[in-house]
Amino acid sequence: MKLYYAPGTCSLASHIVLREAGLDFTMDKVDIATKRSAEGKDFLAISPNGYVPALEIEPGLVLTEGPAILQLLADRVPGAQLAPPSGTLERYQLQSWLNFITSEIHKAFSPLFKPQMPADAKALFVEQLGQRFDVLERHLARNDYLMGERYSIADAYLFVVTNWAGYLGISLDKWTALNGFRARVAARPAVQAAMAAEGLKAA
Ligand SMILES: N[C@@H](CCC(=O)N[C@@H](CS)C(=O)NCC(=O)O)C(=O)O
């Protein structure tokens, strides 16, 4: 399998899970501005939306969309217990979290990286993020991880998107349970190895 990635972006969640699951993989770094990969590929021919992550499962077979990739990776190695089995209520709960992260958090952060976005629009997204963090805070005050006691692919994804607060100068200090969660995830060897491989500072 080959992961198309850009350092520190949402593709880091897939990278972490590849390592957590102990899968064999290679990586090709994508320049998301030019849509060229380090191996010289035209990324738009691989992933028509031009965004990472994209997972080449085998030559010519590519899966896009982070939450789908994360679930495929978890399902490839059931023994790693990174996602409950398909068809169970727990699996739907995991999908609920993945959807919450992707639509309510990931995509509220995205406009904050755009220089052309007006400051007052950015302030609205920061306010919305704060409301979502309040809900996460209450959940993580009672649970070590999103799914309760067991770490899952949703935790890797939440860790990655909340990491962006640091890049943007948004303080997470008031959300102490969220910070405790982030520290637990940051301490995982797979997370540290993935971040180091992408040239990122430890969270
Ligand atoms: N819906 C996609 C969104 C992926 C996405 O937003 N990727 C960002 C990095 S976090 C990206 O590659 N942006 C570059 C672009 O859109 O041109 C997913 O969930 O996988």
mmCIF file of C-alpha atoms and ligand atoms in Angstrom:
data_model
loop_
_atom_site.group_PDB
_atom_site.id
_atom_site.type_symbol
_atom_site.label_atom_id
_atom_site.label_comp_id
_atom_site.label_asym_id
_atom_site.label_seq_id
_atom_site.Cartn_x
_atom_site.Cartn_y
_atom_site.Cartn_z
ATOM 1 C CA MET A 1 0.000 0.000 0.000
ATOM 2 C CA LYS A 2 1.122 3.537 -0.679
ATOM 3 C CA LEU A 3 -0.070 6.611 1.208
ATOM 4 C CA TYR A 4 -0.079 9.949 -0.573
ATOM 5 C CA TYR A 5 0.423 12.516 2.154
ATOM 6 C CA ALA A 6 1.426 16.055 3.024
ATOM 7 C CA PRO A 7 3.231 16.600 6.335
ATOM 8 C CA GLY A 8 1.048 17.564 9.298
ATOM 9 C CA THR A 9 -2.204 17.558 7.331
ATOM 10 C CA CYS A 10 -5.163 15.225 7.847
ATOM 11 C CA SER A 11 -3.209 12.464 6.046
ATOM 12 C CA LEU A 12 -1.165 12.168 9.263
ATOM 13 C CA ALA A 13 -4.107 10.254 10.779
ATOM 14 C CA SER A 14 -3.857 7.584 8.064
ATOM 15 C CA HIS A 15 -0.083 7.508 8.517
ATOM 16 C CA ILE A 16 -0.469 6.969 12.276
ATOM 17 C CA VAL A 17 -2.988 4.166 11.747
ATOM 18 C CA LEU A 18 -0.764 2.406 9.178
ATOM 19 C CA ARG A 19 1.869 2.273 11.915
ATOM 20 C CA GLU A 20 -0.554 1.378 14.712
ATOM 21 C CA ALA A 21 -1.783 -1.563 12.615
ATOM 22 C CA GLY A 22 1.746 -2.680 11.751
ATOM 23 C CA LEU A 23 0.974 -2.675 8.011
ATOM 24 C CA ASP A 24 3.637 -2.602 5.297
ATOM 25 C CA PHE A 25 3.434 0.650 3.395
ATOM 26 C CA THR A 26 5.303 3.215 1.404
ATOM 27 C CA MET A 27 4.616 6.943 1.208
ATOM 28 C CA ASP A 28 4.777 9.553 -1.519
ATOM 29 C CA LYS A 29 4.796 13.188 -0.410
ATOM 30 C CA VAL A 30 2.415 15.478 -2.284
ATOM 31 C CA ASP A 31 2.962 19.171 -2.821
ATOM 32 C CA ILE A 32 -0.648 20.255 -2.386
ATOM 33 C CA ALA A 33 0.022 23.590 -4.101
ATOM 34 C CA THR A 34 1.514 22.165 -7.324
ATOM 35 C CA LYS A 35 -0.290 18.764 -7.172
ATOM 36 C CA ARG A 36 2.981 16.966 -7.931
ATOM 37 C CA SER A 37 4.317 14.164 -5.785
ATOM 38 C CA ALA A 38 7.903 13.665 -4.660
ATOM 39 C CA GLU A 39 8.043 10.651 -6.991
ATOM 40 C CA GLY A 40 7.110 12.986 -9.854
ATOM 41 C CA LYS A 41 3.476 11.932 -10.235
ATOM 42 C CA ASP A 42 0.580 14.143 -11.298
ATOM 43 C CA PHE A 43 -1.491 13.857 -8.111
ATOM 44 C CA LEU A 44 -4.697 14.987 -9.860
ATOM 45 C CA ALA A 45 -4.498 11.829 -11.976
ATOM 46 C CA ILE A 46 -4.451 9.795 -8.743
ATOM 47 C CA SER A 47 -6.985 11.781 -6.717
ATOM 48 C CA PRO A 48 -9.163 14.104 -8.857
ATOM 49 C CA ASN A 49 -9.948 16.470 -5.954
ATOM 50 C CA GLY A 50 -6.231 17.001 -5.454
ATOM 51 C CA TYR A 51 -6.327 16.565 -1.701
ATOM 52 C CA VAL A 52 -4.608 14.123 0.633
ATOM 53 C CA PRO A 53 -4.923 11.481 1.953
ATOM 54 C CA ALA A 54 -5.127 9.019 -0.928
ATOM 55 C CA LEU A 55 -4.323 5.371 -0.389
ATOM 56 C CA GLU A 56 -3.142 3.219 -3.279
ATOM 57 C CA ILE A 57 -4.288 -0.200 -2.120
ATOM 58 C CA GLU A 58 -2.686 -1.891 -5.100
ATOM 59 C CA PRO A 59 -1.442 -0.492 -8.400
ATOM 60 C CA GLY A 60 -4.361 1.337 -10.030
ATOM 61 C CA LEU A 61 -6.754 0.954 -7.061
ATOM 62 C CA VAL A 62 -6.994 4.154 -5.029
ATOM 63 C CA LEU A 63 -9.217 4.993 -2.052
ATOM 64 C CA THR A 64 -9.755 8.604 -1.006
ATOM 65 C CA GLU A 65 -11.503 10.310 1.961
ATOM 66 C CA GLY A 66 -9.769 10.012 5.304
ATOM 67 C CA PRO A 67 -12.574 8.342 7.314
ATOM 68 C CA ALA A 68 -12.934 5.603 4.654
ATOM 69 C CA ILE A 69 -9.174 5.047 4.516
ATOM 70 C CA LEU A 70 -8.947 4.838 8.312
ATOM 71 C CA GLN A 71 -11.661 2.181 8.411
ATOM 72 C CA LEU A 72 -10.083 0.133 5.624
ATOM 73 C CA LEU A 73 -6.753 0.158 7.465
ATOM 74 C CA ALA A 74 -8.358 -0.854 10.763
ATOM 75 C CA ASP A 75 -10.314 -3.654 9.069
ATOM 76 C CA ARG A 76 -7.165 -5.025 7.426
ATOM 77 C CA VAL A 77 -5.765 -5.850 10.872
ATOM 78 C CA PRO A 78 -8.701 -6.770 13.145
ATOM 79 C CA GLY A 79 -6.303 -7.955 15.856
ATOM 80 C CA ALA A 80 -5.061 -4.400 16.337
ATOM 81 C CA GLN A 81 -8.589 -3.491 17.546
ATOM 82 C CA LEU A 82 -8.529 -0.012 16.085
ATOM 83 C CA ALA A 83 -12.221 -0.187 15.085
ATOM 84 C CA PRO A 84 -15.118 -2.332 16.309
ATOM 85 C CA PRO A 85 -16.318 -4.978 13.827
ATOM 86 C CA SER A 86 -18.577 -3.843 10.958
ATOM 87 C CA GLY A 87 -22.285 -4.134 11.638
ATOM 88 C CA THR A 88 -22.041 -3.665 15.392
ATOM 89 C CA LEU A 89 -23.596 -0.718 17.203
ATOM 90 C CA GLU A 90 -20.093 0.244 18.319
ATOM 91 C CA ARG A 91 -19.035 0.519 14.680
ATOM 92 C CA TYR A 92 -21.848 2.979 13.997
ATOM 93 C CA GLN A 93 -20.781 4.947 17.071
ATOM 94 C CA LEU A 94 -17.250 5.066 15.676
ATOM 95 C CA GLN A 95 -18.635 6.282 12.333
ATOM 96 C CA SER A 96 -20.601 8.926 14.193
ATOM 97 C CA TRP A 97 -17.370 10.210 15.723
ATOM 98 C CA LEU A 98 -15.518 10.087 12.391
ATOM 99 C CA ASN A 99 -18.283 12.097 10.757
ATOM 100 C CA PHE A 100 -18.317 14.600 13.617
ATOM 101 C CA ILE A 101 -14.558 15.091 13.344
ATOM 102 C CA THR A 102 -14.553 15.441 9.569
ATOM 103 C CA SER A 103 -17.548 17.752 9.187
ATOM 104 C CA GLU A 104 -17.573 19.727 12.421
ATOM 105 C CA ILE A 105 -13.881 20.030 13.289
ATOM 106 C CA HIS A 106 -11.658 19.277 10.295
ATOM 107 C CA LYS A 107 -13.727 21.429 7.951
ATOM 108 C CA ALA A 108 -14.080 24.252 10.475
ATOM 109 C CA PHE A 109 -10.281 24.406 10.747
ATOM 110 C CA SER A 110 -9.711 24.381 6.964
ATOM 111 C CA PRO A 111 -10.799 28.017 6.282
ATOM 112 C CA LEU A 112 -8.459 29.244 9.044
ATOM 113 C CA PHE A 113 -5.478 28.245 6.873
ATOM 114 C CA LYS A 114 -6.668 30.355 3.933
ATOM 115 C CA PRO A 115 -4.992 33.796 3.854
ATOM 116 C CA GLN A 116 -7.813 35.209 1.691
ATOM 117 C CA MET A 117 -10.484 34.365 4.337
ATOM 118 C CA PRO A 118 -11.660 37.594 6.093
ATOM 119 C CA ALA A 119 -10.855 37.873 9.807
ATOM 120 C CA ASP A 120 -14.517 38.103 10.858
ATOM 121 C CA ALA A 121 -15.342 34.880 8.977
ATOM 122 C CA LYS A 122 -12.390 33.199 10.669
ATOM 123 C CA ALA A 123 -13.688 34.361 14.055
ATOM 124 C CA LEU A 124 -16.990 32.565 13.374
ATOM 125 C CA PHE A 125 -15.181 29.313 12.631
ATOM 126 C CA VAL A 126 -13.087 29.681 15.805
ATOM 127 C CA GLU A 127 -16.306 30.217 17.794
ATOM 128 C CA GLN A 128 -17.885 27.118 16.245
ATOM 129 C CA LEU A 129 -14.769 25.094 17.053
ATOM 130 C CA GLY A 130 -14.965 26.255 20.662
ATOM 131 C CA GLN A 131 -18.547 24.989 20.909
ATOM 132 C CA ARG A 132 -17.510 21.593 19.535
ATOM 133 C CA PHE A 133 -14.539 21.464 21.921
ATOM 134 C CA ASP A 134 -16.941 22.107 24.826
ATOM 135 C CA VAL A 135 -18.866 18.956 23.869
ATOM 136 C CA LEU A 136 -15.660 16.947 23.459
ATOM 137 C CA GLU A 137 -14.456 18.247 26.819
ATOM 138 C CA ARG A 138 -17.493 16.860 28.621
ATOM 139 C CA HIS A 139 -17.105 13.489 26.874
ATOM 140 C CA LEU A 140 -13.348 13.223 27.492
ATOM 141 C CA ALA A 141 -13.734 14.188 31.153
ATOM 142 C CA ARG A 142 -15.531 10.832 31.547
ATOM 143 C CA ASN A 143 -13.704 8.745 28.929
ATOM 144 C CA ASP A 144 -10.025 8.280 28.102
ATOM 145 C CA TYR A 145 -10.843 7.984 24.398
ATOM 146 C CA LEU A 146 -13.764 8.815 22.103
ATOM 147 C CA MET A 147 -14.974 5.213 22.163
ATOM 148 C CA GLY A 148 -14.479 4.871 25.911
ATOM 149 C CA GLU A 149 -11.558 2.898 27.258
ATOM 150 C CA ARG A 150 -10.156 1.695 23.945
ATOM 151 C CA TYR A 151 -8.070 3.807 21.554
ATOM 152 C CA SER A 152 -9.445 3.846 17.992
ATOM 153 C CA ILE A 153 -8.909 5.385 14.570
ATOM 154 C CA ALA A 154 -11.198 8.264 15.595
ATOM 155 C CA ASP A 155 -8.714 9.245 18.306
ATOM 156 C CA ALA A 156 -5.857 9.403 15.800
ATOM 157 C CA TYR A 157 -7.996 11.663 13.593
ATOM 158 C CA LEU A 158 -9.093 13.930 16.469
ATOM 159 C CA PHE A 159 -5.492 14.223 17.632
ATOM 160 C CA VAL A 160 -4.335 15.317 14.176
ATOM 161 C CA VAL A 161 -7.002 17.972 13.608
ATOM 162 C CA THR A 162 -6.694 19.452 17.107
ATOM 163 C CA ASN A 163 -2.934 19.683 16.529
ATOM 164 C CA TRP A 164 -3.684 22.421 14.008
ATOM 165 C CA ALA A 165 -4.724 24.745 16.849
ATOM 166 C CA GLY A 166 -1.023 25.022 17.711
ATOM 167 C CA TYR A 167 -0.060 25.949 14.130
ATOM 168 C CA LEU A 168 -2.742 28.667 14.161
ATOM 169 C CA GLY A 169 -1.960 30.088 17.608
ATOM 170 C CA ILE A 170 -5.327 28.988 19.049
ATOM 171 C CA SER A 171 -4.965 28.100 22.713
ATOM 172 C CA LEU A 172 -6.593 24.858 23.870
ATOM 173 C CA ASP A 173 -5.651 25.488 27.516
ATOM 174 C CA LYS A 174 -9.217 25.886 28.772
ATOM 175 C CA TRP A 175 -10.155 22.390 27.555
ATOM 176 C CA THR A 176 -8.182 20.405 30.104
ATOM 177 C CA ALA A 177 -9.736 17.004 29.408
ATOM 178 C CA LEU A 178 -9.140 17.476 25.682
ATOM 179 C CA ASN A 179 -5.532 18.343 26.497
ATOM 180 C CA GLY A 180 -5.205 15.231 28.663
ATOM 181 C CA PHE A 181 -6.537 13.163 25.760
ATOM 182 C CA ARG A 182 -4.066 14.813 23.376
ATOM 183 C CA ALA A 183 -1.178 13.998 25.705
ATOM 184 C CA ARG A 184 -2.275 10.325 25.901
ATOM 185 C CA VAL A 185 -2.400 10.048 22.122
ATOM 186 C CA ALA A 186 0.846 11.999 21.614
ATOM 187 C CA ALA A 187 2.667 9.511 23.869
ATOM 188 C CA ARG A 188 1.852 6.549 21.624
ATOM 189 C CA PRO A 189 4.938 5.182 19.836
ATOM 190 C CA ALA A 190 3.116 5.044 16.472
ATOM 191 C CA VAL A 191 2.126 8.696 16.795
ATOM 192 C CA GLN A 192 5.654 9.754 17.689
ATOM 193 C CA ALA A 193 7.136 7.699 14.842
ATOM 194 C CA ALA A 194 4.677 9.091 12.275
ATOM 195 C CA MET A 195 5.300 12.671 13.375
ATOM 196 C CA ALA A 196 9.067 12.192 13.296
ATOM 197 C CA ALA A 197 8.854 10.616 9.815
ATOM 198 C CA GLU A 198 6.928 13.672 8.599
ATOM 199 C CA GLY A 199 9.488 16.019 10.152
ATOM 200 C CA LEU A 200 7.034 17.379 12.744
ATOM 201 C CA LYS A 201 7.801 18.500 16.258
ATOM 202 C CA ALA A 202 6.300 16.273 18.971
ATOM 203 C CA ALA A 203 2.945 17.608 20.177
HETATM 204 N N1 LIG B 1 -12.814 15.243 2.389
HETATM 205 C C1 LIG B 1 -11.392 15.000 2.427
HETATM 206 C C2 LIG B 1 -10.682 16.311 2.734
HETATM 207 C C3 LIG B 1 -9.177 16.153 2.731
HETATM 208 C C4 LIG B 1 -8.478 17.482 2.959
HETATM 209 O O1 LIG B 1 -9.065 18.480 3.397
HETATM 210 N N2 LIG B 1 -7.162 17.473 2.689
HETATM 211 C C5 LIG B 1 -6.379 18.662 2.797
HETATM 212 C C6 LIG B 1 -5.270 18.504 3.834
HETATM 213 S S1 LIG B 1 -5.944 18.293 5.465
HETATM 214 C C7 LIG B 1 -5.711 18.957 1.457
HETATM 215 O O2 LIG B 1 -5.046 18.096 0.891
HETATM 216 N N3 LIG B 1 -5.927 20.169 0.935
HETATM 217 C C8 LIG B 1 -5.366 20.575 -0.321
HETATM 218 C C9 LIG B 1 -6.410 20.951 -1.327
HETATM 219 O O3 LIG B 1 -7.620 20.823 -1.047
HETATM 220 O O4 LIG B 1 -6.011 21.388 -2.412
HETATM 221 C C10 LIG B 1 -11.044 13.941 3.460
HETATM 222 O O5 LIG B 1 -11.711 13.897 4.494
HETATM 223 O O6 LIG B 1 -10.130 13.149 3.214
#
